[in-house]
Backbone as ProteinMPNN parsed JSONL, in Angstrom:
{"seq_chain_A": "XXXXXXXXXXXXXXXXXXXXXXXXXXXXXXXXXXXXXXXXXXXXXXXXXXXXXXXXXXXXXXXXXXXXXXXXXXXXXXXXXXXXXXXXXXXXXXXXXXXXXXXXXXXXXXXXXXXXXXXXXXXXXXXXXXXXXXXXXXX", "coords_chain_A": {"N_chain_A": [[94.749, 108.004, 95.592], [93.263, 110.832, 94.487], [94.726, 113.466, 92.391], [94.721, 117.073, 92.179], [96.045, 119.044, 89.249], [97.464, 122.025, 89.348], [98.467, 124.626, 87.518], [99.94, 124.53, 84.275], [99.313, 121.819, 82.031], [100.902, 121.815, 79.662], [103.312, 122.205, 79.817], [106.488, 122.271, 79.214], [109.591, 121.47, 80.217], [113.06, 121.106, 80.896], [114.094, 120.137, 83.089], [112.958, 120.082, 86.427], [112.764, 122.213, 89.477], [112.551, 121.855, 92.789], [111.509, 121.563, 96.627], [111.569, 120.306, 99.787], [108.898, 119.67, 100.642], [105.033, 119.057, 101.298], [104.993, 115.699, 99.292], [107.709, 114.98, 98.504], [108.801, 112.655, 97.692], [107.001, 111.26, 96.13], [106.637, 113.114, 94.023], [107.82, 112.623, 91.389], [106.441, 110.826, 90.056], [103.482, 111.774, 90.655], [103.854, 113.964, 88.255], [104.323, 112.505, 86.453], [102.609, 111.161, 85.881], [100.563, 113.252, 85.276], [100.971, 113.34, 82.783], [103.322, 114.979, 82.274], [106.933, 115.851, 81.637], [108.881, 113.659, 83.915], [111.688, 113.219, 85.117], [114.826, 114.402, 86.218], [114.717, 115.857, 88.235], [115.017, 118.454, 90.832], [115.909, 118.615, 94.18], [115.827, 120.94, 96.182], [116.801, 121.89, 98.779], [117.803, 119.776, 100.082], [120.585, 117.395, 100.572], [122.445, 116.901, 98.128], [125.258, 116.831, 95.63], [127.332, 119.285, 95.12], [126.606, 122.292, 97.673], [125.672, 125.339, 96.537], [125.89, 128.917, 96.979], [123.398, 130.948, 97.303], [120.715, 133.238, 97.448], [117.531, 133.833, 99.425], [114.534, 133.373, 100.556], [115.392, 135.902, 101.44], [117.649, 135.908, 102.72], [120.977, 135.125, 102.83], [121.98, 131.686, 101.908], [122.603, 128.14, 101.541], [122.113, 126.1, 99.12], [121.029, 122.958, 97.013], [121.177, 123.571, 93.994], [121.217, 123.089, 90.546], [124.096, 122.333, 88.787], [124.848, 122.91, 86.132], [122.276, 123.416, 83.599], [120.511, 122.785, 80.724], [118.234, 124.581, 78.56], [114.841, 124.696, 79.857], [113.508, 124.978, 82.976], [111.049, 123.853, 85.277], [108.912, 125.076, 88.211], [108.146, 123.265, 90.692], [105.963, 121.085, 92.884], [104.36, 119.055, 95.18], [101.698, 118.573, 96.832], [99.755, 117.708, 100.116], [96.272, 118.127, 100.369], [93.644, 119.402, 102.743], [92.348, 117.612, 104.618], [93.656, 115.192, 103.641], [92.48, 113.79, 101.566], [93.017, 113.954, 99.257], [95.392, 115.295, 97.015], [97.316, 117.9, 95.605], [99.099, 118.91, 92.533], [101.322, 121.034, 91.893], [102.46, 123.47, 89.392], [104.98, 125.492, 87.927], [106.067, 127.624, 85.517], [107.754, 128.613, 82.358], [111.457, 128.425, 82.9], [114.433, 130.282, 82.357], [116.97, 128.741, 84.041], [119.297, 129.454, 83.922], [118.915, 132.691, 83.801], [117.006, 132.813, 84.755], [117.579, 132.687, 87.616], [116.623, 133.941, 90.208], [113.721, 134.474, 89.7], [112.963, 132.023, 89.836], [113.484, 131.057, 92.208], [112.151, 132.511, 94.078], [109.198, 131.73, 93.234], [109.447, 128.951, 94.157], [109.297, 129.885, 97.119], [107.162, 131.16, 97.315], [105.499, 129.111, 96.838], [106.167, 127.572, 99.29], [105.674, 129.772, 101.476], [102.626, 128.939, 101.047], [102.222, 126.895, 101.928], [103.365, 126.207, 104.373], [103.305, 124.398, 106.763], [103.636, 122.11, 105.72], [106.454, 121.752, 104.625], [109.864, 120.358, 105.249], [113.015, 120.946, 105.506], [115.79, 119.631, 104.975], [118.201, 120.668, 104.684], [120.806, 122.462, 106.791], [119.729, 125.765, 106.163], [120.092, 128.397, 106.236], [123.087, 130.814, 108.337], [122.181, 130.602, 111.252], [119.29, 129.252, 113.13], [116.219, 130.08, 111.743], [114.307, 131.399, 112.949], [116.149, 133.4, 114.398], [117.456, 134.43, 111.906], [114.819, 135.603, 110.19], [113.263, 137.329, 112.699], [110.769, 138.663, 112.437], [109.218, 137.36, 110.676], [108.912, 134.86, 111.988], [106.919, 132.792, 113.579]], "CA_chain_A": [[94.514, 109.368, 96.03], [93.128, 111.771, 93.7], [95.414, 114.601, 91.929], [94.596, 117.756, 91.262], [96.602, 119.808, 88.505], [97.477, 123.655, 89.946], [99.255, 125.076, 86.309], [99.913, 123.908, 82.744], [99.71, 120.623, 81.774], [101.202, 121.403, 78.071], [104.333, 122.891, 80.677], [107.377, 121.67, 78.533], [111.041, 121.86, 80.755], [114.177, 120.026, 80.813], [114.353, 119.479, 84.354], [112.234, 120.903, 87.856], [112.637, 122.508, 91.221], [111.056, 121.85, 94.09], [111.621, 121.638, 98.098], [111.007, 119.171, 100.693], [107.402, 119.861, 100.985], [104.973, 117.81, 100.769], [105.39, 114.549, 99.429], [108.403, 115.264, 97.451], [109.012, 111.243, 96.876], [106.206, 110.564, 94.966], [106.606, 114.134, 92.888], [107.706, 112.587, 89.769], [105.067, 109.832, 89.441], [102.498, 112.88, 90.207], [104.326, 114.559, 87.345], [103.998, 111.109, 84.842], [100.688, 110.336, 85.956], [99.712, 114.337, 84.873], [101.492, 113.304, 81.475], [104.643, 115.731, 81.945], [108.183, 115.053, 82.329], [109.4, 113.532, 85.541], [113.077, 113.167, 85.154], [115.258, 115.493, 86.163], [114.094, 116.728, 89.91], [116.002, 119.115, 91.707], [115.127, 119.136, 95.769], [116.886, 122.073, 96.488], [116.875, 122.198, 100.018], [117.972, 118.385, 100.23], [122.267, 117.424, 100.075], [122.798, 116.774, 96.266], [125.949, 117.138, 94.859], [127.869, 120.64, 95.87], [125.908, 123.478, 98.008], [125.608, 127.052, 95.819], [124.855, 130.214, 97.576], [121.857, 131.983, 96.721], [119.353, 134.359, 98.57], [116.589, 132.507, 99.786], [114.15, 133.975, 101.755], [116.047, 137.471, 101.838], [118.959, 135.725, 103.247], [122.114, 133.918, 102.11], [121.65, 129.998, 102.117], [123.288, 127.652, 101.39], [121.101, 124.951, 98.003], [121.42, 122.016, 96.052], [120.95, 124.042, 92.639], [121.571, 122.42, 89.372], [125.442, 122.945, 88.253], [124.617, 122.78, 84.754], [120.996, 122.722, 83.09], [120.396, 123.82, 80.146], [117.151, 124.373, 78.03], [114.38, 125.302, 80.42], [113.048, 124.407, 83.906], [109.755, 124.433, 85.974], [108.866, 124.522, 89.476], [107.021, 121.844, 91.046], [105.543, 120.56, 94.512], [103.047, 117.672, 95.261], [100.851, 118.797, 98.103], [99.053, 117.242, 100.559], [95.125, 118.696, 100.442], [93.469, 119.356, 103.617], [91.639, 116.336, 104.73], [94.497, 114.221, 103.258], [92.345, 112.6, 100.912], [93.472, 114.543, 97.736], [96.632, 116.228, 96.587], [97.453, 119.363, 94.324], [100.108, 119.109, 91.779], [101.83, 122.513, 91.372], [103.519, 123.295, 88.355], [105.022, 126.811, 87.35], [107.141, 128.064, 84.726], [108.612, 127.792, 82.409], [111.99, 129.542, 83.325], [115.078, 129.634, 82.435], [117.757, 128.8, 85.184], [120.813, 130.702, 84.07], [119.223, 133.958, 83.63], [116.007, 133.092, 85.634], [117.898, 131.822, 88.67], [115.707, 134.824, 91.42], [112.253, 134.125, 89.55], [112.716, 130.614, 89.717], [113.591, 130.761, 93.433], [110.741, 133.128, 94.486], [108.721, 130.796, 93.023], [109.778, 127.923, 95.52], [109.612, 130.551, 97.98], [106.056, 131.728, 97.337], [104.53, 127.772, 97.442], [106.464, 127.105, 100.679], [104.597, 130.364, 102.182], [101.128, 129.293, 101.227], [102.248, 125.866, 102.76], [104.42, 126.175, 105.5], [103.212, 123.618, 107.388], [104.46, 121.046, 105.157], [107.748, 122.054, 104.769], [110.724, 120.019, 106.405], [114.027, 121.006, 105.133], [116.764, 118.448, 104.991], [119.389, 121.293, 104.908], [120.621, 123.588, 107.357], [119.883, 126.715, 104.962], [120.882, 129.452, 106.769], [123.911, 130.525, 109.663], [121.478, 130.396, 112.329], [118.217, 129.204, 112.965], [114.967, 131.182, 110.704], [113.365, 132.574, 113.983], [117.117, 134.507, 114.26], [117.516, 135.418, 110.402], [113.999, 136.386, 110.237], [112.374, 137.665, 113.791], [109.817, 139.04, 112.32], [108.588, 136.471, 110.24], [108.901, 133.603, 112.111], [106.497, 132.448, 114.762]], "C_chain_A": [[94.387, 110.258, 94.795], [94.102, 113.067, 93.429], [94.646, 115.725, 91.576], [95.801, 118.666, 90.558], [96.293, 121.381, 88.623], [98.794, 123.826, 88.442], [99.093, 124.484, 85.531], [100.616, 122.576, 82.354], [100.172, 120.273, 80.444], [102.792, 122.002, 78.818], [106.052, 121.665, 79.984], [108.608, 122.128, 78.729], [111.449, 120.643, 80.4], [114.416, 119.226, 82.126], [112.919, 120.248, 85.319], [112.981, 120.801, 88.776], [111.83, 122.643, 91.833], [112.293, 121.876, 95.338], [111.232, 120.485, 98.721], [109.534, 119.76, 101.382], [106.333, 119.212, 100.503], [105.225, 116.748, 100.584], [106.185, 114.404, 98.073], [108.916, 113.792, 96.734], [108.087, 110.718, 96.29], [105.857, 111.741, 93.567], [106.633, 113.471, 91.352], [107.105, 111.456, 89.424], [103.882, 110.886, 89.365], [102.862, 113.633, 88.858], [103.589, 113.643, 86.146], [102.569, 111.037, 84.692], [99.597, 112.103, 84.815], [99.803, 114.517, 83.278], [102.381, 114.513, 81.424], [105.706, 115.187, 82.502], [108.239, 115.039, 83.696], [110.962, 113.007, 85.833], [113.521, 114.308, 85.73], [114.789, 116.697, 87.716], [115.167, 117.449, 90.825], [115.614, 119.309, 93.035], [115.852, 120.136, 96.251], [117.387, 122.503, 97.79], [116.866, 120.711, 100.803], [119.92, 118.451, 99.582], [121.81, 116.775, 98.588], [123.403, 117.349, 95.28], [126.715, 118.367, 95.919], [126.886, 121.785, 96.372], [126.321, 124.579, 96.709], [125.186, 127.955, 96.817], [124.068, 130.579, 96.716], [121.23, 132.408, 98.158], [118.312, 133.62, 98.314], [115.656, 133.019, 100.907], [114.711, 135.152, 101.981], [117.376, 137.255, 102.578], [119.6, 134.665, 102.498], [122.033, 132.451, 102.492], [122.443, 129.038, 101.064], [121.974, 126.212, 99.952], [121.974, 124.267, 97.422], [120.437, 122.754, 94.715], [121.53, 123.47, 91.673], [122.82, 122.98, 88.919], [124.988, 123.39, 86.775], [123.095, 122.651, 84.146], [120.653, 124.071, 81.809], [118.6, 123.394, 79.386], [116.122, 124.996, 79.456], [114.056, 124.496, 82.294], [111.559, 124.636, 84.241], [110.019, 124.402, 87.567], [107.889, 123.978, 89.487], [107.012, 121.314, 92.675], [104.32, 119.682, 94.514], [102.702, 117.931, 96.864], [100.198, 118.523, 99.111], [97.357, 117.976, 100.59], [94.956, 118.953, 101.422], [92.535, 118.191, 103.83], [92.311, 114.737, 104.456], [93.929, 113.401, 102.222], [92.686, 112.454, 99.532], [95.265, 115.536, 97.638], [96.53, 117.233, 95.277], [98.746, 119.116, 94.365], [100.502, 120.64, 91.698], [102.609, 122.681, 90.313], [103.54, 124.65, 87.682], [106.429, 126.797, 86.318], [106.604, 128.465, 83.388], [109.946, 128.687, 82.596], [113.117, 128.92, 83.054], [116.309, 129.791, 83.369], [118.801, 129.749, 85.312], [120.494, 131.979, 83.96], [117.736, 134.529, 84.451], [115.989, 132.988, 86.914], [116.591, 133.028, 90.703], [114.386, 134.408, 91.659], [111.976, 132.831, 89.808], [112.591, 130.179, 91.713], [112.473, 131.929, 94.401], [109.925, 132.362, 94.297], [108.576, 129.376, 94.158], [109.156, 128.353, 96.89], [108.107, 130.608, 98.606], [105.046, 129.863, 97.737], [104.922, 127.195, 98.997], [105.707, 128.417, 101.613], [103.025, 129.683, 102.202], [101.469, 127.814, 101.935], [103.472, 125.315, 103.475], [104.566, 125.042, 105.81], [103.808, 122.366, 107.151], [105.689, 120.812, 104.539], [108.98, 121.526, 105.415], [111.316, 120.139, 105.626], [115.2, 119.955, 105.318], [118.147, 119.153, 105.531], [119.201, 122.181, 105.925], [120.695, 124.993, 106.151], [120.465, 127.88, 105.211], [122.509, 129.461, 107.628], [123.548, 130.723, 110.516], [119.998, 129.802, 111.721], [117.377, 130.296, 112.164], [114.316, 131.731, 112.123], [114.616, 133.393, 114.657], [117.315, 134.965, 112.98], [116.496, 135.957, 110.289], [112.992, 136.375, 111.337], [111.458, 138.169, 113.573], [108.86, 138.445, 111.978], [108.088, 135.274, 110.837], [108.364, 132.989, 113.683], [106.577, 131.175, 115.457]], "O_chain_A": [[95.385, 110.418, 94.093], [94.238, 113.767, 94.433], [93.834, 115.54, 90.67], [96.619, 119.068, 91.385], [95.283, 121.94, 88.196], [99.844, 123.183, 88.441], [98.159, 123.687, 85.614], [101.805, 122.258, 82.321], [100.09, 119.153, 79.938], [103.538, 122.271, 77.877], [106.401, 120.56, 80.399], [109.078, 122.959, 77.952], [110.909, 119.642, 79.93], [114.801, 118.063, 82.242], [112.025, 120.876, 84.752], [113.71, 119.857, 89.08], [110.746, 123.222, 91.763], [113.496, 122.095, 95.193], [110.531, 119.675, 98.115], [109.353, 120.183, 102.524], [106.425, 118.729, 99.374], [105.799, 116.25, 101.552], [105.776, 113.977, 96.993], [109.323, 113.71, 95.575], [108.277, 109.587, 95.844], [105.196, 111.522, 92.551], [105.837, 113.665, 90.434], [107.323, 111.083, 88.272], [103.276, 111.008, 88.3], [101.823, 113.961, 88.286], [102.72, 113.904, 85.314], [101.743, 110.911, 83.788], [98.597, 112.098, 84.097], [99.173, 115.318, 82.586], [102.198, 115.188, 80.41], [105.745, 114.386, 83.436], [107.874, 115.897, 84.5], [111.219, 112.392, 86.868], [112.746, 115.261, 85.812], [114.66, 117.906, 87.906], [116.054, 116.851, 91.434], [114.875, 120.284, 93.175], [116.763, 119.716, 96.964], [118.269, 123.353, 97.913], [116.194, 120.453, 101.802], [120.414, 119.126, 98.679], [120.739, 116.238, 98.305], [122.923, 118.032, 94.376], [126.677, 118.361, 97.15], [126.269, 122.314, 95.448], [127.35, 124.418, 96.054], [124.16, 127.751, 97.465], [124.132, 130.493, 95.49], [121.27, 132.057, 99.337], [118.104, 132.918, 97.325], [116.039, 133.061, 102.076], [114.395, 135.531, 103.108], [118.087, 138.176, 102.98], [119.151, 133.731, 101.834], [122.037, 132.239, 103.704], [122.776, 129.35, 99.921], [121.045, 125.609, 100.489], [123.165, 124.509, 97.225], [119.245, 122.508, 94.528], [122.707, 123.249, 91.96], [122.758, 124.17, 88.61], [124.841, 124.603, 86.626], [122.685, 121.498, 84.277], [120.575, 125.299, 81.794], [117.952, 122.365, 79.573], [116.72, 125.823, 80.145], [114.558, 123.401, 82.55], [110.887, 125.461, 83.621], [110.996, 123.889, 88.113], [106.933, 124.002, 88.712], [107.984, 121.22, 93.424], [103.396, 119.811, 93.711], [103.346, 117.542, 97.838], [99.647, 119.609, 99.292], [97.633, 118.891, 101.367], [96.075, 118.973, 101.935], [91.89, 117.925, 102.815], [91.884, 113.629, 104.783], [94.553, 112.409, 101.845], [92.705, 111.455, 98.813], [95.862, 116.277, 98.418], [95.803, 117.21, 94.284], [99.492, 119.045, 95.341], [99.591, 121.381, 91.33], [103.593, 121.942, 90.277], [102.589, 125.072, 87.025], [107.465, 126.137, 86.401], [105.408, 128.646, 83.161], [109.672, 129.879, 82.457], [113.311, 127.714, 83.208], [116.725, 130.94, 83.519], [119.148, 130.509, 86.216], [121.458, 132.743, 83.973], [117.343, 135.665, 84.718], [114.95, 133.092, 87.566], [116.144, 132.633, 91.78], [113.823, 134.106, 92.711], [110.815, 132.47, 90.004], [111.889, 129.342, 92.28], [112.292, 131.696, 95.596], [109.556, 131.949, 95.397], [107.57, 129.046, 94.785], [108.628, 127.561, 97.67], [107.763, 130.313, 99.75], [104.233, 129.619, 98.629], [104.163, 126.541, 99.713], [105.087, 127.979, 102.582], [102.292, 129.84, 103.178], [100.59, 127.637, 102.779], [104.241, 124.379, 103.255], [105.557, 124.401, 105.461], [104.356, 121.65, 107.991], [105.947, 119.752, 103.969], [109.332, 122.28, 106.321], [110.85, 119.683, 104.582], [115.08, 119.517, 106.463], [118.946, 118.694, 106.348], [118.12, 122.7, 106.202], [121.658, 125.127, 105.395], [121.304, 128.367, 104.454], [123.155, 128.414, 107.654], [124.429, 131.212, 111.223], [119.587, 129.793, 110.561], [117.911, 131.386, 111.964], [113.738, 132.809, 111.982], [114.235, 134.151, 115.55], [117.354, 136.195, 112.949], [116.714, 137.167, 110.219], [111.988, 135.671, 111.227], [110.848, 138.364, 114.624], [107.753, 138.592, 112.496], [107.091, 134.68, 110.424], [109.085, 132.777, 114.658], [106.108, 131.059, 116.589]]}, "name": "protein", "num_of_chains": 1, "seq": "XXXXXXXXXXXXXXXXXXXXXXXXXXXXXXXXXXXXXXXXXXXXXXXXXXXXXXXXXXXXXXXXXXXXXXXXXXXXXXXXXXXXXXXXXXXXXXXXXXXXXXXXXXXXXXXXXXXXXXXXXXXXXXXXXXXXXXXXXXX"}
């Protein structure tokens, strides 16, 4: 299946975040294959390790965020195309976690809007369902 590369392929972190979107188990071979690191994957909205709060969507939620990371991060998502026969790599940053921890999670935020659809969360993120935290948003 063909890749394409959405950001910078000279994109030089210590680790990434991403989401369960997409086809987050073959992310860090899409990563290798684009020639950038693929160690170091954070699914953030997958159990791993201790929950953190953070705002998430405009509401409190509950993530698997990195305890410790130092040096920089990116975000990252492996896409499905439409037609299925291609994928888009995403790759933003570079940012750093302890003092970028909002931008980094907008970020997440903003690729799970333009692709909802492929979105399955692992965690419950909120304390209710998303069509009670956000009724407006959520059809």
């Amino acid at each position: 299946r063909e890749t394409v590369l959405d950001g910078d392929r000279e994109l030089a972190v210590n680790g990434w975040i991403s989401a369960s979107i997409g086809l987050p188990g073959a992310l860090g071979n899409a990563l290798r294959e684009a020639g950038l690191p693929s160690d170091n994957i954070t699914i953030i909205d997958r159990r791993a390790g201790q929950l953190q709060p953070a705002v998430f969507f405009r509401d409190q939620a509950d993530l698997s965020l990195p305890a410790r990371v130092t040096g920089t991060v990116g975000v990252a998502a492996l896409i499905v195309r439409p037609g299925g026969a291609s994928q888009q790599l995403i790759v933003r940053g570079p940012f750093q976690l302890s003092t970028e921890r909002k931008a980094v999670l907008k970020t997440v935020e903003e690729i799970i809007q333009v692709h909802a659809e492929q979105w399955m969360p692992e965690l419950r993120l909120w304390t209710a369902p998303a069509e009670v935290v956000f009724p407006n948003d959520v059809v």
